[in-house]
Structure formats: structure tokens, C-alpha cells
Amino acid sequence: MIILEWLGLAESAALLSLSAPGWGSNLLRGLANSLQIAFGAFGMGLIIGLFGAYGKLYGGPVLRDLLAIYTTVIRAVPELVLILILYYVGTDLINKAAALMGYGRVEISGVVAGIWVLGIVQGAYATEVLRGAILAVPPGQIEAARAYGMPALMTMRRVTIPAMMAFATPGLANLWLIATKDTALLAVVGFNELTLETKQAASSTRAYFTFFLAAGGLYLMVTLCSGAVFARIEKWARRGQPSLREGRS
Amino acid sequence: MPSAALADQAPPTAQATATQRAAVQVEDLHKSFGNLEVLKGVSLTAKQGDVVAIIGGSGSGKSTMLRCINFLETPSAGKIIIDGEEIEMRADGSPANRRQIERIRTRLAMVFQSFNLWSHRTLLENVIEVPVHVLKQPRAEAIAKARKLLVRVGLADKEEAFPAFLSGGQQQRAAIARALAVDPGVMLFDEPTSALDPELVGEVLTVIRDLAAEGRTMLLVTHEMRFAREVADHVVYLYQGRIEEQGPPAEVFGNPKSERLQQFLKSVS
């Protein structure tokens, strides 16, 4: 406390305090919301991406065309615009459908809407990341699975997916970090994630610098922790691959 | 080596009763890639315990023929009969019964030119993968058996190693252990030594030679003529998608009748 006072930061510390009248708990609640959406969107993106990648690689011409439209459109339009479109169009459609079926206005949870919107965006990128990773698996390994009588789904589960993880993790780590930061865009549709909470705290107290710096610090913490987690995942995924540093090929 | 001598070494039990039934029978096999006809009607029979060597220049269709037997390539026409069971084919040659082809594949163990071990699994995991997950054998049993097989191919101390950290010869021996782990009725070798450095060829051939001496049924596509002559009971020479000449190794190598075979043998020796 004395040190903070000496540094002239006592006021900032009070503003960021977890108990009222500090706004710290608001920021943390926003962070929790952001992480919840990022997790959900990333997971949904992975599932869409896996189906998308397999569809693009092995699907029929119609499916391949549809997926090409999906990945092209989603990756072409700025995320902010997509969020506005998907959020307002999505809620509008759901309400129209509800009205048709005789229900009143449906209240759409911000978390669910956020996960859907960002998940669809993530799915387009994940499709390409995973498609590239599947293509990087030596075809002989998949052929060996077939030659020993593995059914297609088992081949996917036991051979293709674990083998491609080595090639997919760097791209997926990128996607995860993008997901955490894209949650900030949901502020425009009024969802109380970290950025919006920060903005509210800042404009109520006029301490913009303190709060946005604190929010930046929280985003940085998320990135650092994610980096550590993905480093472990990558080490595990590459367990069968000689490292480049050892100079073996 | 005359086949009579080999029959003496073969385990007398199950195989003796099944000698009448061909382990692998290929009838009038055709295969085209687009306009290119790679196989133009090949027929071949391997009895239980036979070692059939398939030789020929590159592009002769020998690997394609082997890969048609377990339907890694779908034949364009013809019949494949494995141990008396004909593989059901649609008009376009694709397998009509997925279950059947998957079941038959577990009896045909393939050893590839480029080993194709699963890179994210240790050698032991590679060897138990099919027994545990496809054949649903108890894991402990599969591990015990896999260890014995790894000892047999001289890799007892490498069971925890990942394939990429081993030499080509070690990887190929591990791939042979993986093949043996399924108790295959027939082993298919697709140029098993072609990707190896010359000094590593011997260790792999030694393992294959032992298996041949055990009386295992094998189809062996190879460029190692001396080895083919030594282990095979029957040699098939393919030329441009047709069987140009076949017979016991002493005949095929010692007294080739076809001019093309004479030229081929001259070019490879």
C-alpha cells in the first residue's frame, strides 16, 4: 500500500479493487464472459472445421462448392460486419420463426449468440487450417490403416487426426488467440464482455487510461497462459517428429 | 529352392489340410488408370505356404497387381479370391461389401516400400494398433505378443522409440512385426527393400527369408533377383501388364524362354 502510494498509483488501485466501489470485479466478470465465448466459439469452430476439411477433401462436388462459398464469404467480409449481420439477422430470423410458431419475442442469450457468431467465423478459418494439416499427413500412413482393415471412422480417429495434430497446432493456436480478441467485437452488439465492461467502467470514472491498461494486461495474461498451454499441446502432438534443432531429418 | 523341400519345413497341421485351396487366386485382372491400361488380364494362384515372387521392370504393373489384391486399388475387371472367398465387386470394380473387404484385409498383411509406420505412435503402439483396435484383442495379450515379435525382428530395445528416429531398415523390420501381429494368412510385400540404403537391405531380407522358411504364404514384389531366386517357389515376370513368363525360379532365372525376360535379367544383374 505504501509502495503504491509512493508510486502515485493508490487511486488506480482503488478503482481496480475487486470490492465496491472498485470496478475490478466488473472487469473480471467481463473477462469470464469473453473466455466463455472464446472457448465456445473455438470449440464450435473446430467441429465445423473438421467437417469442413473432410468435406472439402473427400466430399462430392456440391458439398465442395458449398464449403468453398462458406469459407470464401466468411473470410472475405470483415469480422465486425459479419458479427453485425449474423447477430441481427440471426436474432431476427429466430424471432420470425418464433412468431410463426405462435411464441412471443424470444430473448436470445448474449453468450449463445456470441458463440454462434464467432463459431461460424472460426469454422471457416479452421476448415482451411485442418484441411492443410490433413494434406500434410503422409498418405502412406492413411493407406496403411486401410490396408489393415480399419474402417473409415476409425482411420480418422486413430490415424488421421492424431497425425495431423502436429501440423495443425500452430494454426489452431493462432485461431484461439484470434477468438479471444474477437470477443471484443461483440461489444458493438451490447454484450458485456471485457471490452464493454472496461468502457463502462472508464466512462463512469473518467479513468480511461487505468481501465484500458488493465484490460490490455488481462488480454496479455490470457495470451501468455494460452501460449504455455499450446506449447505443451504442440510438444505432445509432435512427439513422433524429430525436432529440427537436433539436426535430424 | 525346390518347393518340395519347403513343404517339408512348413508346419504340417492346418496348412496340410488346406493345401488344395488357394490362398490367393487372381483371375483375369484388369486395371486402368484413365486411358492407361496397367494390367491387361493377369491370373495368378498362390497355394498355402507358397512364396510367389513378382518381378518386372518399372511400369510393368507389378505393384498395381499387388495393391489390387487387397483393394488399395480397385480393379477394373477380374476376380480376386482369398482363401476360397471371392471379394464381391460392383460392375466398376469397387468393392460391393465394405465389411467383407475390411475383414479380408485383416488377413492380408501388407509391407510397404516406404514402411508407412504411424509416425505418432511408438513401435510397440504401431504393432498393437491393429490387433487391439481392429481385431479387438485384449490389450495385455497384444502387448505380450508384440514384444515377442519385436524381439524376433531384432528391435527388442526400441519398443518405445518413434519411427522417425530409426533407420530405414529398423522401420521396415518394425513394419514386418506389425504385419505379423495380425496373424496374416498372406503377406504382401511391395518392394520392401527398394527404399533402403544398400547396407540396410540385408537385415530386412534376413527377416523375410526366415518367414519364407516358416512356410508363410507370401507375395513378394521385388527388385532383388538373387533373393527372389533363393526364397521363391514360383516366379512371375510381368511385362507391360501381362504375365510374360512364370515358373519355378530355377527355370525362370536359369533358363528364361522369353526374349524380354532374358533382356530384363541381363539389365538388372
Coordinates of C-alpha atoms in Angstrom, one line a residue:
Chain A
M1 CA 0.0 0.0 0.0
I2 CA 2.8 2.3 0.9
I3 CA 4.6 1.5 -2.2
L4 CA 1.5 2.1 -4.3
E5 CA 1.1 5.5 -2.6
W6 CA 4.7 6.3 -3.2
L7 CA 4.3 5.5 -6.9
G8 CA 1.1 7.6 -7.1
L9 CA -0.9 4.5 -8.0
A10 CA -3.1 4.3 -5.0
E11 CA -6.0 5.9 -6.8
S12 CA -5.8 3.4 -9.7
A13 CA -5.6 0.5 -7.2
A14 CA -8.7 1.7 -5.5
L15 CA -10.5 2.0 -8.9
L16 CA -9.5 -1.5 -9.8
S17 CA -10.3 -3.0 -6.4
L18 CA -12.4 -6.1 -6.5
S19 CA -14.9 -4.8 -3.9
A20 CA -17.2 -1.8 -4.4
P21 CA -16.6 1.0 -5.2
G22 CA -13.8 -0.6 -7.3
W23 CA -14.6 -1.9 -10.7
G24 CA -12.2 -4.9 -10.7
S25 CA -14.9 -7.5 -10.3
N26 CA -16.8 -6.0 -13.3
L27 CA -13.6 -6.4 -15.4
L28 CA -13.1 -9.9 -14.2
R29 CA -16.8 -10.7 -15.0
G30 CA -16.2 -9.3 -18.5
L31 CA -13.1 -11.4 -18.8
A32 CA -15.0 -14.6 -17.8
N33 CA -17.7 -13.8 -20.3
S34 CA -15.1 -13.2 -23.0
L35 CA -13.3 -16.5 -22.2
Q36 CA -16.6 -18.4 -22.2
I37 CA -17.4 -17.2 -25.6
A38 CA -13.9 -17.7 -26.9
F39 CA -14.0 -21.3 -25.7
G40 CA -17.4 -22.0 -27.1
A41 CA -16.6 -20.3 -30.5
F42 CA -13.2 -22.1 -30.7
G43 CA -14.8 -25.5 -30.0
M44 CA -17.6 -24.9 -32.4
G45 CA -15.0 -23.7 -35.0
L46 CA -13.1 -26.9 -34.5
I47 CA -16.1 -29.1 -35.1
I48 CA -17.2 -27.0 -38.2
G49 CA -13.6 -27.0 -39.4
L50 CA -13.2 -30.8 -39.1
F51 CA -16.4 -31.4 -41.1
G52 CA -15.4 -28.7 -43.5
A53 CA -12.0 -30.0 -44.1
Y54 CA -13.2 -33.6 -44.6
G55 CA -16.0 -32.3 -46.8
K56 CA -13.6 -30.2 -48.9
L57 CA -11.2 -33.1 -49.3
Y58 CA -13.5 -36.1 -49.7
G59 CA -16.9 -34.6 -50.4
G60 CA -18.9 -34.6 -53.6
P61 CA -18.9 -31.6 -56.0
V62 CA -22.0 -30.0 -54.5
L63 CA -20.7 -30.2 -50.9
R64 CA -17.2 -28.9 -52.0
D65 CA -18.8 -25.9 -53.8
L66 CA -21.0 -25.0 -50.8
L67 CA -18.0 -25.2 -48.5
A68 CA -15.9 -23.1 -50.9
I69 CA -18.6 -20.4 -50.8
Y70 CA -18.8 -20.6 -47.0
T71 CA -15.0 -20.2 -46.4
T72 CA -14.6 -17.6 -49.1
V73 CA -17.5 -15.4 -48.0
I74 CA -16.7 -15.6 -44.3
R75 CA -13.0 -14.9 -44.8
A76 CA -13.7 -12.1 -47.3
V77 CA -16.1 -10.0 -45.0
P78 CA -14.6 -8.1 -42.1
E79 CA -15.4 -9.8 -38.8
L80 CA -17.1 -6.7 -37.4
V81 CA -19.5 -6.6 -40.3
L82 CA -20.1 -10.4 -40.0
I83 CA -20.9 -10.0 -36.4
L84 CA -23.4 -7.3 -37.1
I85 CA -25.0 -9.3 -39.9
L86 CA -25.1 -12.6 -38.2
Y87 CA -26.2 -11.2 -34.9
Y88 CA -29.1 -9.0 -36.2
V89 CA -30.1 -11.3 -39.0
G90 CA -29.8 -14.3 -36.7
T91 CA -32.0 -12.9 -33.9
D92 CA -34.4 -11.5 -36.5
L93 CA -34.8 -14.9 -38.1
I94 CA -35.3 -16.7 -34.8
N95 CA -37.9 -14.2 -33.7
K96 CA -39.7 -14.5 -37.0
A97 CA -39.7 -18.3 -36.7
A98 CA -40.9 -18.0 -33.1
A99 CA -43.7 -15.7 -34.2
L100 CA -44.7 -18.1 -36.9
M101 CA -45.0 -20.9 -34.3
G102 CA -47.1 -18.6 -32.1
Y103 CA -44.5 -17.7 -29.5
G104 CA -43.7 -14.2 -28.5
R105 CA -40.3 -12.5 -28.7
V106 CA -37.5 -14.8 -27.8
E107 CA -34.8 -13.4 -25.5
I108 CA -31.5 -14.6 -27.0
S109 CA -28.7 -15.0 -24.6
G110 CA -25.7 -12.9 -25.4
V111 CA -23.3 -15.8 -24.7
V112 CA -25.1 -18.2 -27.0
A113 CA -25.4 -15.6 -29.8
G114 CA -21.7 -14.7 -29.4
I115 CA -20.6 -18.3 -29.5
W116 CA -22.7 -18.9 -32.7
V117 CA -21.5 -15.8 -34.5
L118 CA -17.8 -16.2 -33.7
G119 CA -18.0 -20.0 -34.1
I120 CA -19.2 -19.6 -37.7
V121 CA -16.3 -17.2 -38.3
Q122 CA -13.8 -19.5 -36.6
G123 CA -15.2 -22.5 -38.5
A124 CA -14.2 -21.0 -41.9
Y125 CA -10.6 -20.5 -40.8
A126 CA -10.4 -23.8 -39.0
T127 CA -11.6 -25.6 -42.2
E128 CA -8.5 -24.3 -44.0
V129 CA -6.1 -25.0 -41.1
L130 CA -7.3 -28.5 -40.7
R131 CA -7.5 -29.2 -44.5
G132 CA -3.9 -28.2 -44.8
A133 CA -2.9 -30.4 -41.8
I134 CA -4.7 -33.4 -43.2
L135 CA -2.9 -32.9 -46.5
A136 CA 0.4 -32.8 -44.7
V137 CA -0.1 -36.3 -43.2
P138 CA 1.9 -38.7 -45.4
P139 CA -0.7 -40.6 -47.4
G140 CA 1.1 -43.9 -46.8
Q141 CA 0.0 -43.8 -43.1
I142 CA -3.6 -43.5 -44.1
E143 CA -3.1 -46.2 -46.7
A144 CA -1.6 -48.5 -44.1
A145 CA -4.7 -48.1 -42.0
R146 CA -6.9 -49.0 -44.9
A147 CA -4.7 -51.9 -45.8
Y148 CA -5.1 -53.4 -42.3
G149 CA -8.8 -53.2 -42.4
M150 CA -9.5 -50.1 -40.4
P151 CA -13.0 -48.6 -41.2
A152 CA -13.0 -45.0 -42.3
L153 CA -14.1 -43.5 -39.0
M154 CA -11.5 -45.5 -37.0
T155 CA -8.8 -44.4 -39.5
M156 CA -9.9 -40.8 -38.9
R157 CA -9.9 -41.2 -35.1
R158 CA -6.8 -43.3 -34.7
V159 CA -4.6 -42.2 -37.6
T160 CA -5.5 -39.0 -39.5
I161 CA -6.5 -36.8 -36.6
P162 CA -3.6 -37.6 -34.2
A163 CA -1.1 -37.5 -37.1
M164 CA -2.3 -34.1 -38.4
M165 CA -2.2 -32.5 -34.9
A166 CA 1.5 -31.9 -35.4
F167 CA 0.7 -29.8 -38.4
A168 CA -2.5 -28.2 -37.1
T169 CA -1.4 -26.9 -33.6
P170 CA 0.4 -23.7 -34.7
G171 CA -2.6 -22.7 -36.9
L172 CA -5.1 -23.6 -34.2
A173 CA -3.2 -21.7 -31.6
N174 CA -3.5 -18.6 -33.8
L175 CA -7.2 -19.2 -34.2
W176 CA -7.6 -19.5 -30.4
L177 CA -5.9 -16.1 -29.8
I178 CA -8.0 -14.5 -32.6
A179 CA -11.1 -15.9 -30.9
T180 CA -10.2 -14.4 -27.5
K181 CA -9.7 -11.0 -29.1
D182 CA -12.6 -11.2 -31.5
T183 CA -14.9 -11.4 -28.4
A184 CA -14.1 -7.7 -28.0
L185 CA -16.0 -7.0 -31.3
L186 CA -19.2 -8.3 -29.5
A187 CA -19.2 -5.0 -27.6
V188 CA -20.9 -3.5 -30.7
V189 CA -24.0 -5.6 -30.1
G190 CA -24.0 -4.7 -26.4
F191 CA -22.6 -7.9 -25.0
N192 CA -20.9 -7.4 -21.6
E193 CA -17.5 -8.9 -22.4
L194 CA -14.3 -7.5 -21.2
T195 CA -14.0 -4.5 -23.6
L196 CA -17.5 -3.2 -23.0
E197 CA -17.2 -3.6 -19.2
T198 CA -13.9 -1.7 -19.4
K199 CA -15.5 1.0 -21.4
Q200 CA -18.3 1.4 -19.0
A201 CA -16.0 1.5 -16.0
A202 CA -13.8 4.0 -17.8
S203 CA -16.6 6.4 -18.8
S204 CA -18.2 6.2 -15.3
T205 CA -14.9 7.2 -13.6
R206 CA -13.1 9.1 -16.3
A207 CA -10.1 6.9 -15.6
Y208 CA -9.7 5.7 -19.2
F209 CA -6.0 5.1 -19.1
T210 CA -6.2 3.0 -15.9
F211 CA -9.0 0.8 -17.1
F212 CA -7.9 0.2 -20.7
L213 CA -4.4 -0.5 -19.5
A214 CA -5.8 -3.0 -17.0
A215 CA -7.9 -4.6 -19.8
G216 CA -4.8 -4.8 -22.0
G217 CA -3.0 -6.5 -19.2
L218 CA -5.8 -9.1 -18.8
Y219 CA -5.7 -9.8 -22.6
L220 CA -2.0 -10.2 -22.4
M221 CA -2.3 -12.7 -19.4
V222 CA -4.7 -14.7 -21.5
T223 CA -2.3 -14.8 -24.4
L224 CA 0.6 -15.8 -22.2
C225 CA -1.3 -18.6 -20.5
S226 CA -2.5 -19.8 -23.9
G227 CA 1.0 -19.8 -25.2
A228 CA 2.1 -22.1 -22.4
V229 CA -0.8 -24.4 -22.9
F230 CA -0.3 -24.6 -26.7
A231 CA 3.4 -25.2 -26.2
R232 CA 2.6 -28.3 -24.2
I233 CA 0.0 -29.4 -26.7
E234 CA 2.4 -28.9 -29.6
K235 CA 5.1 -30.9 -27.8
W236 CA 2.7 -33.7 -27.3
A237 CA 1.4 -33.6 -30.9
R238 CA 5.0 -33.6 -32.3
R239 CA 6.2 -36.5 -30.1
G240 CA 6.9 -38.6 -33.1
Q241 CA 8.6 -35.9 -35.2
P242 CA 12.3 -35.3 -34.9
S243 CA 13.0 -31.8 -33.8
L244 CA 14.7 -29.5 -36.3
R245 CA 17.2 -28.4 -33.7
E246 CA 18.7 -31.8 -33.3
G247 CA 19.6 -31.7 -36.9
R248 CA 17.9 -34.9 -37.9
S249 CA 15.6 -35.1 -40.8
Chain B
M1 CA 14.9 -74.0 -53.8
P2 CA 12.6 -76.7 -54.9
S3 CA 9.1 -76.4 -53.4
A4 CA 9.1 -80.0 -52.1
A5 CA 11.9 -79.1 -49.7
L6 CA 10.0 -76.1 -48.5
A7 CA 6.8 -78.0 -47.9
D8 CA 8.7 -80.3 -45.6
Q9 CA 9.6 -77.3 -43.4
A10 CA 6.1 -76.0 -43.3
P11 CA 4.0 -76.6 -40.2
P12 CA 2.1 -79.8 -41.0
T13 CA -1.2 -79.0 -39.2
A14 CA -3.7 -76.6 -40.6
Q15 CA -1.8 -75.9 -43.8
A16 CA -1.6 -79.5 -44.8
T17 CA -5.4 -79.8 -44.9
A18 CA -5.8 -76.6 -46.8
T19 CA -3.2 -77.2 -49.5
Q20 CA -6.0 -77.8 -52.0
R21 CA -7.5 -74.4 -51.5
A22 CA -5.5 -71.5 -53.0
A23 CA -4.5 -68.8 -50.5
V24 CA -4.7 -66.2 -53.2
Q25 CA -6.3 -66.6 -56.6
V26 CA -6.3 -63.8 -59.1
E27 CA -8.3 -64.3 -62.3
D28 CA -8.1 -62.2 -65.4
L29 CA -7.3 -59.0 -63.5
H30 CA -7.5 -55.7 -65.4
K31 CA -6.7 -52.3 -64.1
S32 CA -6.8 -49.0 -66.0
F33 CA -5.9 -45.5 -64.8
G34 CA -7.9 -43.3 -67.1
N35 CA -6.8 -44.3 -70.6
L36 CA -3.7 -46.1 -69.4
E37 CA -4.3 -49.8 -69.1
V38 CA -1.7 -51.0 -66.5
L39 CA -2.9 -54.6 -66.1
K40 CA -4.3 -56.4 -69.1
G41 CA -5.6 -59.6 -67.8
V42 CA -3.3 -61.2 -65.2
S43 CA -4.1 -64.5 -63.5
L44 CA -2.1 -66.0 -60.6
T45 CA -2.5 -68.6 -57.9
A46 CA -0.6 -68.9 -54.7
K47 CA -1.2 -72.0 -52.7
Q48 CA -0.9 -72.1 -48.9
G49 CA 2.7 -71.8 -48.0
D50 CA 3.8 -70.6 -51.4
V51 CA 6.2 -67.8 -51.8
V52 CA 5.5 -66.1 -55.1
A53 CA 8.0 -63.5 -56.4
I54 CA 6.7 -61.0 -58.8
I55 CA 9.4 -59.3 -60.9
G56 CA 9.4 -56.9 -63.8
G57 CA 10.6 -53.5 -64.9
S58 CA 9.2 -50.3 -63.6
G59 CA 5.7 -49.7 -65.1
S60 CA 5.2 -53.4 -65.6
G61 CA 2.2 -53.3 -63.2
K62 CA 3.7 -55.5 -60.5
S63 CA 2.9 -53.1 -57.6
T64 CA -0.5 -52.3 -59.0
M65 CA -1.3 -56.0 -59.1
L66 CA -0.3 -56.5 -55.5
R67 CA -2.3 -53.4 -54.5
C68 CA -5.4 -54.8 -56.3
I69 CA -5.3 -57.9 -54.2
N70 CA -6.2 -56.0 -51.0
F71 CA -8.2 -53.4 -53.0
L72 CA -5.9 -50.5 -52.2
E73 CA -6.5 -50.1 -55.9
T74 CA -9.9 -51.1 -57.2
P75 CA -9.5 -53.4 -60.2
S76 CA -11.3 -52.5 -63.4
A77 CA -12.3 -56.1 -64.0
G78 CA -11.4 -59.6 -62.9
K79 CA -11.8 -61.8 -59.8
I80 CA -9.9 -61.8 -56.5
I81 CA -10.4 -64.9 -54.3
I82 CA -8.8 -65.0 -50.9
D83 CA -8.7 -68.4 -49.2
G84 CA -11.7 -69.5 -51.1
E85 CA -13.7 -66.3 -50.5
E86 CA -14.4 -64.2 -53.6
I87 CA -14.3 -60.4 -53.0
E88 CA -17.7 -59.0 -54.1
M89 CA -17.2 -56.4 -56.7
R90 CA -19.5 -53.9 -58.4
A91 CA -19.6 -53.6 -62.1
D92 CA -16.9 -50.8 -61.9
G93 CA -14.7 -53.0 -59.8
S94 CA -15.2 -51.2 -56.5
P95 CA -15.8 -53.5 -53.5
A96 CA -19.5 -54.1 -53.1
N97 CA -19.3 -55.1 -49.4
R98 CA -17.2 -52.8 -47.2
R99 CA -17.4 -55.1 -44.2
Q100 CA -16.1 -58.0 -46.3
I101 CA -13.2 -56.1 -47.7
E102 CA -12.3 -54.8 -44.2
R103 CA -12.4 -58.3 -42.8
I104 CA -10.3 -59.8 -45.6
R105 CA -7.8 -57.0 -45.3
T106 CA -7.0 -58.0 -41.8
R107 CA -5.9 -61.4 -43.2
L108 CA -3.7 -59.8 -45.8
A109 CA -0.8 -58.0 -44.1
M110 CA 1.0 -55.6 -46.3
V111 CA 4.5 -54.4 -46.0
F112 CA 5.1 -51.2 -48.0
Q113 CA 8.1 -49.8 -49.9
S114 CA 8.1 -46.7 -47.7
F115 CA 7.3 -48.6 -44.4
N116 CA 4.2 -46.4 -43.6
L117 CA 4.5 -46.8 -39.9
W118 CA 2.3 -44.4 -38.0
S119 CA 4.6 -41.6 -37.0
H120 CA 2.7 -40.5 -33.9
R121 CA 3.0 -43.9 -32.3
T122 CA 5.9 -45.8 -30.8
L123 CA 7.0 -49.1 -32.4
L124 CA 5.1 -51.1 -29.8
E125 CA 2.0 -49.0 -30.3
N126 CA 2.3 -49.5 -34.1
V127 CA 2.5 -53.2 -33.6
I128 CA -0.5 -53.5 -31.3
E129 CA -2.7 -50.9 -33.1
V130 CA -4.5 -53.3 -35.5
P131 CA -4.8 -56.3 -33.0
V132 CA -6.3 -54.1 -30.3
H133 CA -8.5 -51.7 -32.3
V134 CA -9.4 -53.7 -35.4
L135 CA -9.3 -57.3 -34.2
K136 CA -10.4 -56.3 -30.7
Q137 CA -7.8 -58.5 -28.9
P138 CA -7.2 -57.8 -25.2
R139 CA -4.5 -55.1 -24.9
A140 CA -2.3 -57.1 -22.5
E141 CA -2.3 -60.1 -24.8
A142 CA -1.5 -57.9 -27.8
I143 CA 1.4 -56.2 -26.0
A144 CA 2.9 -59.5 -24.9
K145 CA 2.7 -60.8 -28.4
A146 CA 4.0 -57.5 -29.9
R147 CA 7.1 -57.7 -27.6
K148 CA 7.9 -61.2 -28.9
L149 CA 7.6 -60.0 -32.5
L150 CA 9.8 -57.1 -31.9
V151 CA 12.4 -59.4 -30.3
R152 CA 12.1 -61.6 -33.4
V153 CA 12.8 -58.8 -35.8
G154 CA 15.7 -57.6 -33.6
L155 CA 14.1 -54.5 -32.2
A156 CA 13.5 -55.5 -28.5
D157 CA 15.2 -52.4 -27.2
K158 CA 13.3 -50.0 -29.5
E159 CA 9.7 -50.5 -28.5
E160 CA 9.4 -47.0 -27.0
A161 CA 11.0 -45.4 -30.0
F162 CA 9.1 -43.4 -32.6
P163 CA 9.6 -44.5 -36.2
A164 CA 11.2 -41.2 -37.4
F165 CA 14.1 -41.8 -35.0
L166 CA 15.1 -45.2 -36.6
S167 CA 16.9 -46.2 -39.7
G168 CA 15.0 -47.4 -42.7
G169 CA 16.0 -51.0 -42.0
Q170 CA 14.7 -50.8 -38.5
Q171 CA 11.5 -49.2 -39.6
Q172 CA 10.9 -51.9 -42.2
R173 CA 11.6 -54.6 -39.7
A174 CA 9.1 -52.9 -37.4
A175 CA 6.6 -52.8 -40.2
I176 CA 7.1 -56.6 -40.7
A177 CA 6.4 -57.1 -37.0
R178 CA 3.2 -55.0 -37.4
A179 CA 2.2 -57.3 -40.3
L180 CA 2.9 -60.4 -38.3
A181 CA 0.9 -59.2 -35.3
V182 CA -2.4 -59.8 -37.2
D183 CA -1.5 -63.5 -37.8
P184 CA -1.9 -62.9 -41.5
G185 CA -3.0 -65.7 -43.9
V186 CA -1.0 -64.0 -46.7
M187 CA 1.8 -61.4 -46.5
L188 CA 2.0 -58.9 -49.3
F189 CA 5.5 -57.3 -49.8
D190 CA 5.5 -54.3 -52.0
E191 CA 9.2 -53.8 -52.9
P192 CA 10.2 -54.0 -49.2
T193 CA 13.8 -53.1 -49.7
S194 CA 13.6 -50.6 -52.6
A195 CA 13.7 -47.5 -50.3
L196 CA 16.6 -48.8 -48.2
D197 CA 20.3 -47.9 -48.3
P198 CA 22.2 -50.8 -49.7
E199 CA 23.8 -51.7 -46.4
L200 CA 20.4 -52.0 -44.7
V201 CA 18.9 -54.3 -47.3
G202 CA 20.4 -57.4 -45.8
E203 CA 18.8 -57.1 -42.4
V204 CA 15.4 -56.9 -43.9
L205 CA 15.9 -59.8 -46.3
T206 CA 17.1 -61.9 -43.4
V207 CA 13.8 -61.4 -41.7
I208 CA 11.8 -62.1 -44.8
R209 CA 13.9 -65.2 -45.5
D210 CA 13.0 -66.6 -42.1
L211 CA 9.4 -66.0 -42.7
A212 CA 9.6 -67.8 -46.0
A213 CA 11.3 -70.8 -44.4
E214 CA 8.5 -70.9 -41.8
G215 CA 6.1 -71.8 -44.6
R216 CA 4.2 -68.5 -44.7
T217 CA 2.3 -67.6 -47.8
M218 CA 3.8 -64.5 -49.4
L219 CA 3.5 -62.5 -52.5
L220 CA 6.7 -60.5 -52.9
V221 CA 7.2 -57.8 -55.5
T222 CA 10.9 -57.2 -55.6
H223 CA 13.9 -56.0 -57.5
E224 CA 16.3 -58.3 -55.6
M225 CA 16.7 -61.0 -58.2
R226 CA 19.1 -63.1 -56.2
F227 CA 16.8 -63.1 -53.2
A228 CA 13.8 -63.9 -55.3
R229 CA 15.6 -66.9 -56.8
E230 CA 16.6 -68.1 -53.3
V231 CA 13.3 -67.8 -51.4
A232 CA 10.5 -68.1 -54.1
D233 CA 8.7 -71.3 -55.0
H234 CA 7.2 -69.6 -58.1
V235 CA 8.4 -66.5 -60.0
V236 CA 6.2 -64.4 -62.2
Y237 CA 7.6 -62.0 -64.7
L238 CA 5.3 -59.1 -65.7
Y239 CA 5.8 -57.1 -68.8
Q240 CA 3.5 -54.2 -69.7
G241 CA 0.6 -55.5 -67.7
R242 CA 0.8 -59.1 -68.8
I243 CA 2.5 -62.2 -67.4
E244 CA 5.3 -62.8 -69.9
E245 CA 6.7 -65.8 -68.2
Q246 CA 6.3 -67.7 -65.0
G247 CA 7.6 -70.9 -63.4
P248 CA 9.9 -72.2 -60.7
P249 CA 12.9 -69.9 -60.0
A250 CA 15.4 -72.3 -61.5
E251 CA 13.6 -72.2 -64.8
V252 CA 12.8 -68.5 -64.9
F253 CA 16.2 -67.4 -63.8
G254 CA 18.3 -70.3 -65.2
N255 CA 16.6 -70.9 -68.5
P256 CA 14.4 -67.9 -69.4
K257 CA 12.5 -68.5 -72.6
S258 CA 11.1 -65.1 -73.4
E259 CA 13.5 -62.7 -75.0
R260 CA 12.2 -59.8 -72.9
L261 CA 12.9 -61.7 -69.7
Q262 CA 16.4 -62.5 -70.9
Q263 CA 17.0 -58.9 -71.6
F264 CA 15.4 -57.9 -68.3
L265 CA 17.6 -60.3 -66.3
K266 CA 20.7 -59.0 -68.1
S267 CA 19.8 -55.4 -67.4
V268 CA 19.3 -56.0 -63.6
S269 CA 22.2 -58.3 -62.9

